[in-house]
């Protein structure tokens, strides 16, 4: 989760003087843009910095009304606030829940240590709406939908300058903000220290709401099975007919919920399976086992969540409409058995093989390696191959996608946490990726997308060869190999201040660039290899010359991963014909082979995967829109003409 925070109150005081003197100077260098916009909104609402508002009285009648109105929300919130107060070492912090209108509906404090003045502010019924009290962390968190810290003179009102507050929005199952959790203290304390536990508490609240949805089928997802049944898992709630009725913020980030609303999202669009197929697969594996699902280009471990007590209170008549699912998993299809080993990605390209031989030699001497290349070039496959021939081949191989980790939870994912470190954590704590990879190999994929503030912690762990779990004091020694992968130019990022140079120097033992498929000399042989693999259990397929020419002419922005998926598709379509012809190929490949591309960058040797990806997305979207127009708006017919599923068509349109 992104965070609004500031550092350096001297610059804030300078900005404050200029702002309240109506100076026309640019204040962006003195104050973060979100806080400056909040100040501007506060002034627009007619507020003055010397207004005295925070200590207005609230009637007991109004307090009772608010508590009754939000009784359902408080059922989820109050236990989390109490746990936060119990695990927080700073007795001066007051924890509160505010509704969507920024009105306090419950507060928990240590009355003997927090101070009467602070407890008087955060009392039930007090409104911290930006229109009434100006800039505060709760007001900003609710307005911007992200975690926010506001300290001292960053508040709009002078009477709030003695306080510091941190707030985290609470999202309902539908993804909309329904309130926030706030921690407030005097400026002598720092509420930022409890920001991550607050984020986890807010996520736990949303997760409980999702699990309590009546008649909902709730599925937990995470790239690593150890993180299932923890606050870090993604949750998706589906109706018995497969429509999405809820998802937590982690799921929305992982699965890239796009422009389509929840009402239009279905099991087929997300997972390309019917709800019956999905349930049969999940029910075939009982805890602690999990199933593997592919969604949004990622491989997840998935597990059905137990029906909660609230959800079980549906009537027998309501439950009678739930479908009865078979207990046996679908038998995996032949086409899904394509190998993804090193041979799939690195076949007979001489320069690539020389590069890999260098990598094996360097890695065997325990020198760190950075793998650079576009998406789909096989960075993780190469990393696994290095591990299997490396000095710690008998240990585990753990891959972590730094770009896919939910913001605000990265530290927990990498370094683990101790029992009681935060609300809703697994009993006994949980190891992080570093511990899981100990005595083995850790792949830090998309390292260039790691937040800057986490890079320092990573550097310390690599230098000291030890980590400390969140909430712990024990130093855990590390003995592991580290491989980093990225599609970005880390040297350029370091020059731009977006990547720590000291971390780059620590990681950069040998940098290897995996060439994109369009630059490889073995494309034809690789196509033949993948077709032979796909037809291993059936009759072999031959290439028609025109189909082969179209495949060779295509620019393959998704590289080997895209090629492997296309081969899977055309092997199924051509199964009964014995020959792969042009009509078996996806329309975009045929169209691009008929009309040579006039845009050189699409065929160039660029390693900027984001630009290539955007170009490919635009091409695919245009092809889909044209197909829909040809079929007079019939999306099912358009999908059939393109050789893709209707679920894929919807996902491409919403990307």
Coordinates of C-alpha atoms in Angstrom, one line a residue, residues 31-450:
X31 CA 6.0 19.9 1.1
X32 CA 4.8 16.7 -0.5
X33 CA 2.1 17.3 -3.1
X34 CA -0.7 15.4 -1.3
X35 CA -0.2 17.5 1.9
X36 CA -0.1 20.7 -0.1
X37 CA -3.3 19.8 -1.9
X38 CA -4.9 19.0 1.5
X39 CA -3.8 22.5 2.8
X40 CA -5.3 24.1 -0.3
X41 CA -8.6 22.2 0.2
X42 CA -8.7 23.2 3.8
X43 CA -8.3 26.9 2.9
X44 CA -10.9 26.5 0.2
X45 CA -13.3 25.2 2.8
X46 CA -12.9 28.5 4.6
X47 CA -10.8 27.3 7.5
X48 CA -8.3 29.4 9.3
X49 CA -5.2 28.0 11.0
X50 CA -6.1 29.5 14.4
X51 CA -9.6 28.0 14.5
X52 CA -10.3 26.0 17.7
X53 CA -12.3 23.0 16.8
X54 CA -10.7 19.8 18.1
X55 CA -12.2 20.0 21.6
X56 CA -15.8 20.6 20.7
X57 CA -18.2 18.7 22.8
X58 CA -20.2 15.6 21.6
X59 CA -23.5 14.6 23.1
X60 CA -23.9 11.1 24.5
X61 CA -27.0 10.7 22.3
X62 CA -24.9 11.3 19.2
X63 CA -22.3 8.9 20.5
X64 CA -24.8 6.1 21.0
X65 CA -26.3 6.8 17.6
X66 CA -22.9 6.4 15.9
X67 CA -22.1 3.2 17.7
X68 CA -25.5 1.7 16.8
X69 CA -25.2 2.8 13.2
X70 CA -21.8 1.2 12.8
X71 CA -22.4 -1.9 15.0
X72 CA -21.5 -4.3 12.2
X73 CA -18.2 -2.5 11.4
X74 CA -17.3 -2.3 15.0
X75 CA -17.7 -6.1 15.4
X76 CA -14.7 -6.4 13.1
X77 CA -12.8 -3.3 14.2
X78 CA -12.9 -3.3 18.0
X79 CA -10.9 -6.6 18.5
X80 CA -8.2 -5.3 16.1
X81 CA -7.9 -2.0 18.0
X82 CA -7.6 -3.9 21.3
X83 CA -4.9 -6.1 19.8
X84 CA -3.0 -3.1 18.5
X85 CA -3.1 -1.5 21.9
X86 CA -1.8 -4.7 23.5
X87 CA 1.1 -5.2 21.1
X88 CA 2.1 -1.6 20.9
X89 CA 5.1 -0.8 23.1
X90 CA 4.3 3.0 23.2
X91 CA 1.6 3.6 25.9
X92 CA 1.1 7.1 24.6
X93 CA -0.6 6.1 21.4
X94 CA -4.4 6.2 21.1
X95 CA -5.9 3.9 18.4
X96 CA -9.3 4.8 16.9
X97 CA -11.6 3.8 14.1
X98 CA -13.3 6.5 12.0
X99 CA -16.1 5.9 9.5
X100 CA -16.2 7.0 5.9
X101 CA -17.1 10.5 7.0
X102 CA -14.0 10.8 9.2
X103 CA -16.0 10.6 12.4
X104 CA -14.6 8.7 15.3
X105 CA -16.8 5.7 16.2
X106 CA -14.5 4.0 18.7
X107 CA -11.2 4.6 20.4
X108 CA -8.8 2.5 22.6
X109 CA -6.2 4.0 24.8
X110 CA -4.3 3.7 28.0
X111 CA -6.0 6.5 29.9
X112 CA -3.2 6.8 32.5
X113 CA -0.5 7.1 30.0
X114 CA -2.0 8.7 26.9
X115 CA -3.1 11.9 28.6
X116 CA -6.5 13.4 29.0
X117 CA -6.0 16.0 26.3
X118 CA -5.3 13.4 23.6
X119 CA -8.2 11.1 24.8
X120 CA -10.5 14.1 24.6
X121 CA -9.7 14.6 20.9
X122 CA -10.2 11.0 19.8
X123 CA -13.6 10.4 21.4
X124 CA -16.6 8.9 19.8
X125 CA -18.5 11.5 17.7
X126 CA -15.6 13.8 17.0
X127 CA -15.4 14.6 13.3
X128 CA -12.0 14.9 11.7
X129 CA -13.5 15.6 8.3
X130 CA -11.1 17.7 6.2
X131 CA -13.9 20.3 5.7
X132 CA -14.1 20.8 9.4
X133 CA -10.6 20.4 10.9
X134 CA -8.4 20.7 7.8
X135 CA -5.4 18.4 7.2
X136 CA -5.1 15.3 9.3
X137 CA -3.9 11.8 8.6
X138 CA -7.4 10.3 8.7
X139 CA -8.8 13.0 6.4
X140 CA -6.0 12.5 3.9
X141 CA -6.2 8.7 4.1
X142 CA -9.9 8.7 3.4
X143 CA -9.6 11.3 0.6
X144 CA -6.6 9.6 -1.1
X145 CA -7.2 6.0 -0.2
X146 CA -3.7 5.3 1.0
X147 CA -1.8 5.2 4.3
X148 CA -0.8 8.6 5.5
X149 CA 1.4 10.1 8.3
X150 CA 0.9 13.7 9.4
X151 CA 3.1 15.2 12.0
X152 CA 3.2 18.5 14.0
X153 CA 3.0 21.6 11.7
X154 CA 2.0 19.4 8.8
X155 CA -1.6 19.7 10.3
X156 CA -3.6 22.6 9.0
X157 CA -4.8 23.8 12.4
X158 CA -2.4 25.4 14.9
X159 CA -4.0 23.5 17.8
X160 CA -3.0 20.2 16.2
X161 CA 0.7 21.0 16.0
X162 CA 1.4 19.2 19.2
X163 CA 0.2 15.9 17.8
X164 CA 1.3 13.3 15.2
X165 CA -1.0 10.8 13.6
X166 CA -0.9 7.9 11.1
X167 CA -4.0 6.5 9.4
X168 CA -4.7 3.5 7.2
X169 CA -7.9 3.2 5.2
X170 CA -10.2 0.2 5.7
X171 CA -11.7 -1.3 2.5
X172 CA -14.9 -3.3 2.3
X173 CA -15.2 -6.5 0.2
X174 CA -16.2 -4.4 -2.8
X175 CA -12.9 -2.5 -2.6
X176 CA -14.4 0.8 -1.6
X177 CA -13.2 2.7 1.5
X178 CA -15.5 2.3 4.5
X179 CA -13.4 4.0 7.1
X180 CA -9.9 4.1 8.6
X181 CA -7.7 3.1 11.5
X182 CA -5.9 6.0 13.2
X183 CA -3.0 6.1 15.7
X184 CA -2.4 9.5 17.3
X185 CA 0.2 10.6 19.9
X186 CA 2.0 13.7 21.0
X187 CA 4.9 14.7 18.9
X188 CA 7.2 13.1 21.4
X189 CA 6.1 9.7 20.0
X190 CA 6.1 8.4 16.5
X191 CA 3.0 6.6 15.2
X192 CA 4.9 5.6 12.1
X193 CA 6.3 2.7 14.2
X194 CA 3.0 1.0 14.2
X195 CA 2.0 1.7 10.6
X196 CA 2.7 -1.8 9.3
X197 CA 0.7 -3.5 12.1
X198 CA -2.1 -1.0 11.3
X199 CA -2.0 -2.0 7.7
X200 CA -2.2 -5.7 8.6
X201 CA -5.1 -5.0 11.0
X202 CA -7.0 -3.1 8.3
X203 CA -6.3 -6.0 5.9
X204 CA -7.5 -8.5 8.6
X205 CA -10.7 -6.6 8.9
X206 CA -11.4 -6.7 5.2
X207 CA -10.5 -10.4 5.1
X208 CA -13.0 -11.2 7.9
X209 CA -15.7 -9.3 6.1
X210 CA -15.0 -11.2 2.9
X211 CA -15.1 -14.6 4.7
X212 CA -18.4 -13.7 6.3
X213 CA -20.2 -12.9 3.0
X214 CA -23.3 -15.2 2.9
X215 CA -23.2 -18.0 0.3
X216 CA -19.8 -16.9 -0.8
X217 CA -17.1 -19.3 -2.0
X218 CA -13.8 -17.8 -0.7
X219 CA -10.5 -18.7 -2.2
X220 CA -7.1 -17.8 -0.7
X221 CA -4.2 -17.2 -3.1
X222 CA -0.5 -16.5 -2.7
X223 CA 2.6 -17.3 -4.8
X224 CA 4.1 -19.2 -1.8
X225 CA 2.0 -21.8 0.0
X226 CA 3.5 -20.8 3.4
X227 CA 1.7 -17.5 3.1
X228 CA -1.7 -19.0 2.7
X229 CA -4.0 -18.5 5.7
X230 CA -2.1 -15.4 6.8
X231 CA -3.0 -11.8 6.4
X232 CA -0.7 -11.6 3.4
X233 CA -2.8 -13.9 1.3
X234 CA -5.1 -12.6 -1.5
X235 CA -8.8 -13.4 -1.0
X236 CA -11.5 -13.7 -3.7
X237 CA -15.1 -14.3 -2.9
X238 CA -17.3 -15.9 -5.6
X239 CA -21.0 -16.6 -5.8
X240 CA -22.1 -20.2 -6.6
X241 CA -22.5 -19.2 -10.2
X242 CA -19.0 -17.8 -10.4
X243 CA -19.4 -14.0 -10.1
X244 CA -16.9 -12.0 -8.0
X245 CA -18.6 -10.5 -4.9
X246 CA -15.6 -9.5 -3.0
X247 CA -11.8 -9.3 -3.0
X248 CA -9.2 -7.9 -0.7
X249 CA -6.7 -5.2 -1.7
X250 CA -3.9 -7.7 -2.1
X251 CA -6.0 -9.7 -4.6
X252 CA -6.9 -6.5 -6.5
X253 CA -3.2 -5.7 -6.8
X254 CA -2.1 -9.2 -7.7
X255 CA -4.9 -9.8 -10.2
X256 CA -4.8 -6.3 -11.6
X257 CA -8.5 -5.5 -11.3
X258 CA -9.1 -3.2 -14.2
X259 CA -11.9 -1.0 -15.5
X260 CA -14.5 -3.8 -15.2
X261 CA -16.5 -3.5 -12.0
X262 CA -16.8 -6.5 -9.6
X263 CA -20.3 -7.2 -10.9
X264 CA -18.8 -8.0 -14.3
X265 CA -15.8 -10.1 -13.1
X266 CA -16.3 -13.8 -13.1
X267 CA -14.3 -16.9 -12.3
X268 CA -13.8 -17.5 -16.0
X269 CA -12.4 -14.1 -16.6
X270 CA -10.0 -14.4 -13.7
X271 CA -8.9 -18.0 -13.9
X272 CA -10.2 -19.2 -17.3
X273 CA -12.1 -22.0 -15.6
X274 CA -15.8 -22.4 -14.8
X275 CA -16.7 -22.4 -11.2
X276 CA -17.4 -26.1 -11.4
X277 CA -13.9 -26.8 -12.8
X278 CA -12.3 -24.5 -10.2
X279 CA -14.1 -26.1 -7.3
X280 CA -13.3 -29.7 -8.4
X281 CA -9.6 -28.7 -8.6
X282 CA -9.6 -27.0 -5.1
X283 CA -11.7 -29.7 -3.4
X284 CA -9.3 -32.4 -4.6
X285 CA -6.6 -31.0 -2.4
X286 CA -7.4 -30.7 1.3
X287 CA -5.3 -28.6 3.8
X288 CA -2.4 -28.3 4.3
X289 CA -2.1 -29.0 0.5
X290 CA -2.9 -26.4 -2.1
X291 CA -3.6 -26.2 -5.8
X292 CA -1.9 -24.2 -8.5
X293 CA -3.8 -21.6 -10.3
X294 CA -2.7 -19.3 -13.1
X295 CA -4.2 -15.7 -13.1
X296 CA -3.0 -12.4 -14.5
X297 CA 0.2 -14.0 -15.7
X298 CA 1.2 -15.3 -12.2
X299 CA 1.3 -18.8 -10.7
X300 CA -0.5 -18.9 -7.4
X301 CA -1.0 -21.5 -4.7
X302 CA -4.7 -21.6 -3.9
X303 CA -6.8 -23.1 -1.1
X304 CA -10.5 -23.0 -0.3
X305 CA -11.2 -21.0 2.9
X306 CA -13.4 -22.5 5.6
X307 CA -16.9 -21.2 5.9
X308 CA -17.1 -18.7 8.7
X309 CA -19.6 -18.8 11.5
X310 CA -21.4 -15.8 10.1
X311 CA -21.6 -17.3 6.7
X312 CA -22.9 -20.6 8.1
X313 CA -25.9 -18.8 9.5
X314 CA -27.6 -18.9 6.1
X315 CA -30.8 -20.8 6.1
X316 CA -31.1 -24.4 4.9
X317 CA -33.3 -23.1 2.1
X318 CA -30.5 -20.7 1.0
X319 CA -27.9 -23.4 1.2
X320 CA -30.0 -25.8 -0.9
X321 CA -29.2 -23.6 -3.9
X322 CA -25.5 -24.1 -3.6
X323 CA -24.1 -26.4 -6.4
X324 CA -22.9 -29.9 -5.5
X325 CA -19.3 -30.2 -6.8
X326 CA -17.6 -33.4 -7.7
X327 CA -14.7 -34.4 -5.4
X328 CA -12.4 -35.4 -8.2
X329 CA -10.0 -33.0 -9.8
X330 CA -10.1 -32.4 -13.5
X331 CA -7.6 -34.5 -15.3
X332 CA -4.9 -32.3 -16.7
X333 CA -5.0 -32.0 -20.4
X334 CA -2.2 -33.0 -22.7
X335 CA -1.4 -29.5 -23.9
X336 CA -0.8 -28.3 -20.4
X337 CA 2.2 -30.6 -19.9
X338 CA 4.7 -28.4 -21.9
X339 CA 8.1 -28.5 -20.3
X340 CA 9.4 -25.2 -18.9
X341 CA 12.9 -26.4 -18.2
X342 CA 16.1 -24.8 -19.4
X343 CA 15.9 -26.7 -22.7
X344 CA 12.7 -24.9 -23.5
X345 CA 14.2 -21.5 -23.1
X346 CA 17.8 -22.1 -24.2
X347 CA 18.0 -24.5 -27.1
X348 CA 20.7 -24.0 -29.7
X349 CA 21.6 -20.4 -29.7
X350 CA 25.4 -20.3 -29.6
X351 CA 25.8 -16.8 -28.0
X352 CA 23.2 -17.6 -25.3
X353 CA 24.9 -20.9 -24.5
X354 CA 28.2 -19.1 -24.1
X355 CA 26.6 -16.7 -21.7
X356 CA 25.1 -19.5 -19.7
X357 CA 28.5 -21.3 -19.4
X358 CA 30.0 -18.1 -18.1
X359 CA 27.1 -17.8 -15.6
X360 CA 27.7 -21.3 -14.3
X361 CA 31.4 -20.7 -13.8
X362 CA 30.9 -17.5 -11.9
X363 CA 28.0 -18.7 -9.8
X364 CA 29.9 -21.8 -8.7
X365 CA 32.4 -19.4 -7.0
X366 CA 29.5 -17.8 -5.1
X367 CA 29.7 -14.5 -7.0
X368 CA 26.3 -12.8 -7.2
X369 CA 24.6 -12.5 -10.6
X370 CA 22.2 -10.1 -12.2
X371 CA 20.0 -11.5 -15.0
X372 CA 18.7 -8.8 -17.3
X373 CA 16.1 -9.3 -20.0
X374 CA 12.6 -8.7 -21.2
X375 CA 9.7 -10.5 -19.8
X376 CA 9.4 -14.1 -20.9
X377 CA 13.1 -14.5 -21.8
X378 CA 13.5 -17.1 -19.1
X379 CA 15.2 -15.3 -16.3
X380 CA 13.7 -17.5 -13.6
X381 CA 14.4 -20.7 -15.6
X382 CA 18.0 -19.7 -16.0
X383 CA 18.2 -18.9 -12.2
X384 CA 16.8 -22.4 -11.4
X385 CA 19.4 -24.0 -13.7
X386 CA 22.2 -22.1 -12.0
X387 CA 20.9 -23.2 -8.6
X388 CA 20.7 -26.9 -9.7
X389 CA 24.4 -26.8 -10.7
X390 CA 25.5 -24.3 -8.0
X391 CA 27.2 -24.7 -4.6
X392 CA 23.9 -25.0 -2.7
X393 CA 22.1 -27.3 -5.1
X394 CA 20.8 -29.5 -2.3
X395 CA 19.1 -26.6 -0.6
X396 CA 15.8 -24.8 -1.6
X397 CA 15.3 -22.5 -4.5
X398 CA 13.0 -19.6 -3.5
X399 CA 11.9 -17.0 -6.1
X400 CA 10.2 -13.7 -5.0
X401 CA 8.8 -11.2 -7.4
X402 CA 9.6 -7.8 -5.9
X403 CA 7.2 -6.0 -8.2
X404 CA 4.2 -8.3 -7.2
X405 CA 4.7 -8.0 -3.4
X406 CA 2.0 -5.7 -1.9
X407 CA 3.4 -2.4 -0.8
X408 CA 3.6 -2.1 2.9
X409 CA 3.9 -5.9 3.4
X410 CA 7.3 -6.3 1.7
X411 CA 9.2 -6.4 4.9
X412 CA 7.0 -9.2 6.3
X413 CA 7.4 -11.2 3.1
X414 CA 11.1 -10.9 2.9
X415 CA 12.2 -11.1 6.6
X416 CA 9.3 -12.9 8.3
X417 CA 7.7 -12.0 11.7
X418 CA 7.6 -13.3 15.2
X419 CA 4.5 -14.5 17.1
X420 CA 2.5 -11.5 18.2
X421 CA 4.4 -9.1 16.0
X422 CA 1.1 -7.8 14.5
X423 CA -2.6 -8.4 14.5
X424 CA -3.8 -11.5 12.7
X425 CA -0.4 -13.0 12.2
X426 CA 0.1 -16.7 12.2
X427 CA 0.6 -18.3 15.6
X428 CA 4.3 -18.9 16.2
X429 CA 5.2 -16.3 13.5
X430 CA 6.3 -17.1 9.9
X431 CA 9.6 -17.2 8.1
X432 CA 10.3 -14.8 5.3
X433 CA 11.8 -15.5 1.9
X434 CA 15.4 -15.2 3.2
X435 CA 14.8 -17.8 5.8
X436 CA 13.0 -20.1 3.4
X437 CA 16.0 -19.8 1.0
X438 CA 18.6 -20.4 3.7
X439 CA 21.3 -23.0 2.6
X440 CA 19.9 -22.6 -0.9
X441 CA 19.3 -19.9 -3.5
X442 CA 17.2 -16.8 -3.4
X443 CA 16.0 -15.2 -6.6
X444 CA 15.0 -11.5 -6.3
X445 CA 13.0 -11.1 -9.4
X446 CA 12.2 -7.6 -10.7
X447 CA 14.7 -6.1 -8.1
X448 CA 14.5 -2.8 -10.0
X449 CA 10.9 -2.4 -8.8
X450 CA 11.7 -2.7 -5.1

